[in-house]
Short mmCIF file of C-alpha atoms and ligand atoms in Angstrom, two decimals:
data_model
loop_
_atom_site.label_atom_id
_atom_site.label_comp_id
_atom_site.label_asym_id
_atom_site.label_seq_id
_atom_site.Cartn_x
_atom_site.Cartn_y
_atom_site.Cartn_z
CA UNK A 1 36.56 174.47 301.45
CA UNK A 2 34.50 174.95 304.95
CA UNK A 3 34.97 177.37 306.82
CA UNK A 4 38.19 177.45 309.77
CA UNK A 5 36.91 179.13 312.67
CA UNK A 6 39.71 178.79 315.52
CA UNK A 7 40.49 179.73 318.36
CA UNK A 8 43.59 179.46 320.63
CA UNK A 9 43.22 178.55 324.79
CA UNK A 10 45.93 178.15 327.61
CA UNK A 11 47.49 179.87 330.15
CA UNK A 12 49.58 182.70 329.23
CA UNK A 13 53.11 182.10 328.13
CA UNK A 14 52.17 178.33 327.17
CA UNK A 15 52.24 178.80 323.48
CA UNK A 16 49.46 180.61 321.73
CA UNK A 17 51.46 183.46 319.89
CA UNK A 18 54.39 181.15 318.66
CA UNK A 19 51.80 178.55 317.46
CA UNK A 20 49.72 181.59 315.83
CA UNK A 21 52.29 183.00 314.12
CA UNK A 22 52.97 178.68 312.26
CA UNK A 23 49.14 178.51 311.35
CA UNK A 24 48.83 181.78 310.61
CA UNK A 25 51.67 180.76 307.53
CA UNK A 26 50.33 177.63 307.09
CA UNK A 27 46.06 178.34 306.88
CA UNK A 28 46.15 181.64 305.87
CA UNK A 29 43.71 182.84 308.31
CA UNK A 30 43.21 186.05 309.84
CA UNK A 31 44.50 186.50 312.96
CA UNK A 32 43.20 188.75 315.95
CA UNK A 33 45.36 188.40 319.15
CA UNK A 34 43.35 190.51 321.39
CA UNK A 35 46.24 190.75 324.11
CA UNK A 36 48.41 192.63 320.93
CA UNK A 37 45.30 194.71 320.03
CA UNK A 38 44.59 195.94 323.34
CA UNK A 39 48.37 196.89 323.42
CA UNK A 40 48.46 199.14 320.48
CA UNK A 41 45.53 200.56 321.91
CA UNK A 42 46.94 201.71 324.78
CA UNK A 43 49.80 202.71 322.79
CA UNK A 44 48.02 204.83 320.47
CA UNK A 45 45.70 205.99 323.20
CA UNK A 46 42.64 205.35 321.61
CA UNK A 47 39.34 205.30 323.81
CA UNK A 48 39.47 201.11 324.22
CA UNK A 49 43.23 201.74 325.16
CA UNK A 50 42.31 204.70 328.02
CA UNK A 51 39.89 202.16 329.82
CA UNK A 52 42.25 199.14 329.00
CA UNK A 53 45.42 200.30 330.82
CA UNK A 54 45.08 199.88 334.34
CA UNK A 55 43.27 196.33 334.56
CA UNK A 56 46.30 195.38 331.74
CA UNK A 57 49.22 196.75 334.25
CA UNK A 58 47.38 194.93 336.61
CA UNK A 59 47.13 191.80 335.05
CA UNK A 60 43.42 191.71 335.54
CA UNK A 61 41.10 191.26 332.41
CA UNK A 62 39.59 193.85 330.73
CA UNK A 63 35.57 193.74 330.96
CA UNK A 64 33.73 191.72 328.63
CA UNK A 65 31.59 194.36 326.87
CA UNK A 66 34.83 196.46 325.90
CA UNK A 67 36.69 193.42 324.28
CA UNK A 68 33.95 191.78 322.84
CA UNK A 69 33.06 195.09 320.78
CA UNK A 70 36.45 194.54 319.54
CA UNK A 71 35.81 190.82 318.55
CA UNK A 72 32.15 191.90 316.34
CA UNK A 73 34.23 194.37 314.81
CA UNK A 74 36.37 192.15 313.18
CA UNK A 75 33.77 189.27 312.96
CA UNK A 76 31.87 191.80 310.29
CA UNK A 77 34.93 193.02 308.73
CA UNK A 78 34.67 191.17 306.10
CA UNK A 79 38.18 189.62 306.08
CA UNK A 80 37.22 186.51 308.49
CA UNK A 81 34.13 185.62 306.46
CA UNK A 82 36.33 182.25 305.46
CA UNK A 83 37.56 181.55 309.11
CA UNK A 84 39.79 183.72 311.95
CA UNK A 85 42.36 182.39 314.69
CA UNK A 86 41.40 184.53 318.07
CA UNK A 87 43.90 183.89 320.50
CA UNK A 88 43.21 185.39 323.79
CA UNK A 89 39.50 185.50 323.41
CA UNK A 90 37.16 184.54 324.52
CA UNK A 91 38.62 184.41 328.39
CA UNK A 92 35.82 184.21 330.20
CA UNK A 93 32.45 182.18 329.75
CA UNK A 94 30.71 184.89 329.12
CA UNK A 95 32.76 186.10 326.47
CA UNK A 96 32.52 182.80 325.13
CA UNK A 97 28.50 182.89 325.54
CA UNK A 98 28.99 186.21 323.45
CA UNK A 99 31.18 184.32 320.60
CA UNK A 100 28.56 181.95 320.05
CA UNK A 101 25.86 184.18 319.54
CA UNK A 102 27.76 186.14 317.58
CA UNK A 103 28.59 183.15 315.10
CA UNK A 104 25.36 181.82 315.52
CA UNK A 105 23.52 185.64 314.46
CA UNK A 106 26.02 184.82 311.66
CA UNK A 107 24.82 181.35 310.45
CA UNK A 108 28.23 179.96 311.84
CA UNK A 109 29.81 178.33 314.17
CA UNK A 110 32.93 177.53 316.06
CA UNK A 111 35.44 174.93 314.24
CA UNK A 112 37.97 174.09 317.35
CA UNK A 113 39.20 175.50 320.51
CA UNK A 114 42.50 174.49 320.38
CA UNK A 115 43.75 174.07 324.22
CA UNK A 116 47.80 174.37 324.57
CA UNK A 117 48.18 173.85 328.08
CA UNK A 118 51.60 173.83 329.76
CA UNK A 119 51.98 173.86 334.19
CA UNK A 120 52.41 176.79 335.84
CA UNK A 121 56.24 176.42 336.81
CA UNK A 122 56.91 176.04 332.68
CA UNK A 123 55.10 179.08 332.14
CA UNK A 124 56.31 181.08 334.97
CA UNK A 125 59.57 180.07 333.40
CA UNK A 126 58.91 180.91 330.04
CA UNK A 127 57.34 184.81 330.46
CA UNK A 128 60.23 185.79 332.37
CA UNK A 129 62.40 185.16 329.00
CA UNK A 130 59.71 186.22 326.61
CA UNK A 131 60.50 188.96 324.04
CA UNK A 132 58.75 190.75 321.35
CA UNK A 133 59.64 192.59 318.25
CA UNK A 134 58.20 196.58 318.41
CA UNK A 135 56.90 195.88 314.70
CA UNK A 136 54.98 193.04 314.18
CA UNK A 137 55.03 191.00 317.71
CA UNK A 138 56.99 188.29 316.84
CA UNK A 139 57.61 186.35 319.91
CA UNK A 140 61.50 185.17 321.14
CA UNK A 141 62.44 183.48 323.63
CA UNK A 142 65.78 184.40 325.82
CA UNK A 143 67.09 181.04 326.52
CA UNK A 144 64.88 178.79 324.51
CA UNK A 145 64.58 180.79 321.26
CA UNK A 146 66.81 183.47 321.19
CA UNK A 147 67.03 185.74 317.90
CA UNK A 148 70.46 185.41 316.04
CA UNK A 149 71.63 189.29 317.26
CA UNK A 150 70.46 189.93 320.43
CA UNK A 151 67.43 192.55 321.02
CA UNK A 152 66.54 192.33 317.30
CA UNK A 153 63.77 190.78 315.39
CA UNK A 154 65.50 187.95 312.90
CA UNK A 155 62.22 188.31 310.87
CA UNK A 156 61.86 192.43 310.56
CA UNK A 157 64.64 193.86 312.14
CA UNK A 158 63.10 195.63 314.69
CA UNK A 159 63.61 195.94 318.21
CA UNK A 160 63.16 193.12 320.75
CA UNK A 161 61.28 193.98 324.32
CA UNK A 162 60.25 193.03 327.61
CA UNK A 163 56.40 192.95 328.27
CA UNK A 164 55.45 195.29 331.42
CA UNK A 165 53.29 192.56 332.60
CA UNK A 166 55.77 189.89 332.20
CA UNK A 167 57.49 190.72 335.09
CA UNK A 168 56.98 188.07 338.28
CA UNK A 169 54.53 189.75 340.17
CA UNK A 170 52.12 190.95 337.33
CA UNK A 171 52.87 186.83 335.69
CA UNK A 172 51.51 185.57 339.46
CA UNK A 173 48.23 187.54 338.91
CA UNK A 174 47.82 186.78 335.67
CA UNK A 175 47.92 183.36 336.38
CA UNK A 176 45.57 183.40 338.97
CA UNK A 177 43.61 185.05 336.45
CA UNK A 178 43.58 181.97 334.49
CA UNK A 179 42.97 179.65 336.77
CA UNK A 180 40.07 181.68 337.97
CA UNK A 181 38.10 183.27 334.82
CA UNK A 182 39.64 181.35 331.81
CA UNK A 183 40.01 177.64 333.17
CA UNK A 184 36.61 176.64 333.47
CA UNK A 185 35.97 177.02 329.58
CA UNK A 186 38.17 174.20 329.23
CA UNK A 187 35.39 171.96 330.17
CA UNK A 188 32.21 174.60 327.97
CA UNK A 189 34.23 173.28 324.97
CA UNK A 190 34.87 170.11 325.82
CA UNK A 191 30.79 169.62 326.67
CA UNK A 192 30.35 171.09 323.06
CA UNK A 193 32.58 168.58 321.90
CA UNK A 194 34.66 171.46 320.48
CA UNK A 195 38.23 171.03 322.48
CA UNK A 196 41.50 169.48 321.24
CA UNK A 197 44.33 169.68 323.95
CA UNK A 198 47.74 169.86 322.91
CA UNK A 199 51.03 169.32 325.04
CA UNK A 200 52.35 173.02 324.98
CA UNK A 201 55.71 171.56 326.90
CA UNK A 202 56.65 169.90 323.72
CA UNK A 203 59.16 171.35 321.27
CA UNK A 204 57.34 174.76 319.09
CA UNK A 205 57.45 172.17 315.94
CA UNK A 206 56.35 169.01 317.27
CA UNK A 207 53.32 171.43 319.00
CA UNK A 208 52.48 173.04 315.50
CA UNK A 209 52.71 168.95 313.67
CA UNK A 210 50.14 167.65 316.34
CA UNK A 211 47.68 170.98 315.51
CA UNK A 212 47.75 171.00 311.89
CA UNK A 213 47.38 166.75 312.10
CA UNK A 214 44.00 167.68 314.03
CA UNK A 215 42.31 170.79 311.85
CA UNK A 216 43.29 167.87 308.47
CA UNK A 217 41.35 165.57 310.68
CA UNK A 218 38.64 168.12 311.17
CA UNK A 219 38.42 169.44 307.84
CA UNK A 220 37.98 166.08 306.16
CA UNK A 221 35.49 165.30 309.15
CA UNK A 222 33.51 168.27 307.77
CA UNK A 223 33.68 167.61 304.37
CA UNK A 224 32.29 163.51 305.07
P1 ADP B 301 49.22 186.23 327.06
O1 ADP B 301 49.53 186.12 325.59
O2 ADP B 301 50.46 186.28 327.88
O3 ADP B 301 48.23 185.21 327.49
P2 ADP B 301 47.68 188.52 326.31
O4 ADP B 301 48.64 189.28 325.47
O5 ADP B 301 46.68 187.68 325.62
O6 ADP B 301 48.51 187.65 327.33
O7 ADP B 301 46.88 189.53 327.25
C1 ADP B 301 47.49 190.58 327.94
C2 ADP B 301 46.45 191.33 328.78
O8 ADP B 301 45.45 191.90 327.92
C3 ADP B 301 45.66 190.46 329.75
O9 ADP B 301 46.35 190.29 330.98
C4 ADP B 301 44.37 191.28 329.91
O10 ADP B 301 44.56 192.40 330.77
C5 ADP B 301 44.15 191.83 328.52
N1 ADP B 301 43.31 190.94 327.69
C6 ADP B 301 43.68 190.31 326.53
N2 ADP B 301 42.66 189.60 326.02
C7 ADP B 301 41.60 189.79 326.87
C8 ADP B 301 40.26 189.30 326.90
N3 ADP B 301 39.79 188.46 325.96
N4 ADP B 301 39.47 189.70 327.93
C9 ADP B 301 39.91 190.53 328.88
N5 ADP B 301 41.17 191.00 328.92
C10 ADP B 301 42.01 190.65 327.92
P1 ADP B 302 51.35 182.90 324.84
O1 ADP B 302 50.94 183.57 323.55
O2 ADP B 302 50.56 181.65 325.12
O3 ADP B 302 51.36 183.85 326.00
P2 ADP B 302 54.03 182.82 323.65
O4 ADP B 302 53.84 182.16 322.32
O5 ADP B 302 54.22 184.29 323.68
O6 ADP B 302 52.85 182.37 324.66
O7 ADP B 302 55.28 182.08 324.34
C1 ADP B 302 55.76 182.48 325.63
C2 ADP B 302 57.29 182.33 325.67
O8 ADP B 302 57.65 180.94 325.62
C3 ADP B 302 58.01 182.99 324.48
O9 ADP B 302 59.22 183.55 324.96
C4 ADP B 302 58.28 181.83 323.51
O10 ADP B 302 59.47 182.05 322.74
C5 ADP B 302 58.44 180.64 324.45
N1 ADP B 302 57.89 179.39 323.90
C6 ADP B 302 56.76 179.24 323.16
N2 ADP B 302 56.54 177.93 322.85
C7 ADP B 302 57.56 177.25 323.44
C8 ADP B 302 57.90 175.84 323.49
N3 ADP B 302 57.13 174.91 322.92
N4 ADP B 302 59.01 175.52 324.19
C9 ADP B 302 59.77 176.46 324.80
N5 ADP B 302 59.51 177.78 324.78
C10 ADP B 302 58.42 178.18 324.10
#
């Protein structure tokens, strides 16, 4: 079996996390959410948390040497050697730039960048009703997927909450953000040949059908 080496783009709030968490079940794969990492940094108030916090509460991105420390670390960890699912990195080209050569030191390479794009009124939208379980991140929706007892976790029992940076003026940033610094990888995959776009304003199973359709594609591609 060849190697799956994945990883998730779009704005925030299109998609990534739910889709994660169906490939994640269905691949196997290692997954390193770097948005959820940087938050239990904080959390814990470990050094990479200290000089995350204020660009996170801003909605601004953390700088590229600090999260791409993060990204090596796992990369030689020993646990991705068969394939990872990043989602959330890279977010900038030169993040990206730093993936590749990273792989490449590695004698690997990237399998897909997975785009799940959605428009900016969907995702505005969908933020304001996002909520996350304390334990394990497991993402709920409060209109469009709520959990069966409100403000607990159907999948852990833990308790549901409101990201600090969902709320509309930190979303508006953050989207500006993306539009900005994350957008124009969109077209570095696509001239590597490495995008697939999916339609993120589709229903969370029809979204997960059309992915895994494309890595079987991709994996019998690889194996020709
Ligand atoms: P979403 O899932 O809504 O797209 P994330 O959870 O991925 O948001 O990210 C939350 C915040 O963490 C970002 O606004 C940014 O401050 C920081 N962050 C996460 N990943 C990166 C990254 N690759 N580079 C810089 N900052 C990041
Ligand atoms: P991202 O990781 O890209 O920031 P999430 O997976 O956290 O996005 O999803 C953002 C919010 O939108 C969550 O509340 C989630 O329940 C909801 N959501 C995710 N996918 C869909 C979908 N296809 N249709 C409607 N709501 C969705």
């Amino acid at each position: 079996m060849s190697e799956r080496n994945l990883v998730l783009l779009g704005p925030p709030g299109a998609g990534k996390g739910t889709q994660a968490e169906r490939l994640v079940d269905d691949f196997d794969l290692p997954y390193y959410a770097t948005g959820n990492i940087l938050r239990e940094a904080v959390e814990q108030e470990t050094e990479l948390g200290r000089k995350a916090k204020e660009y996170m509460e801003a909605g601004e991105l953390v700088p590229d040497d600090l999260i791409s420390e993060v990204i090596a670390e796992r990369l030689d960890s020993g646990e991705a050697d068969d394939g990872f699912l990043l989602d959330g990195f890279p977010r900038t080209i030169g993040q990206a730039e730093m993936l590749e050569k990273a792989l490449d030191g590695r004698g690997r390479s990237l399998t897909a960048a997975l785009l799940i794009d959605a428009p900016d009124v969907e995702v505005v939208r969908r933020l304001s009703g996002r909520r996350t379980c304390v334990k394990n991140n497991h993402v709920y929706h409060t209109d469009f997927d709520p959990p069966k007892n409100e403000g607990v976790c159907d999948q852990d029992g833990s308790r549901l909450v409101q990201r600090d940076d969902d709320k509309p003026e930190t979303v508006r940033k953050r989207l500006q953000v993306y539009h900005d610094q994350t957008e124009p990888l969109i077209q570095w995959y696509e001239d590597r040949g490495l995008l697939r776009r999916f339609d993120g304003t589709r229903e969370p199973e029809e979204v997960n059908s059309h992915i895994r359709a494309t890595l079987a594609t991709l994996a019998l591609e690889a194996e020709i």
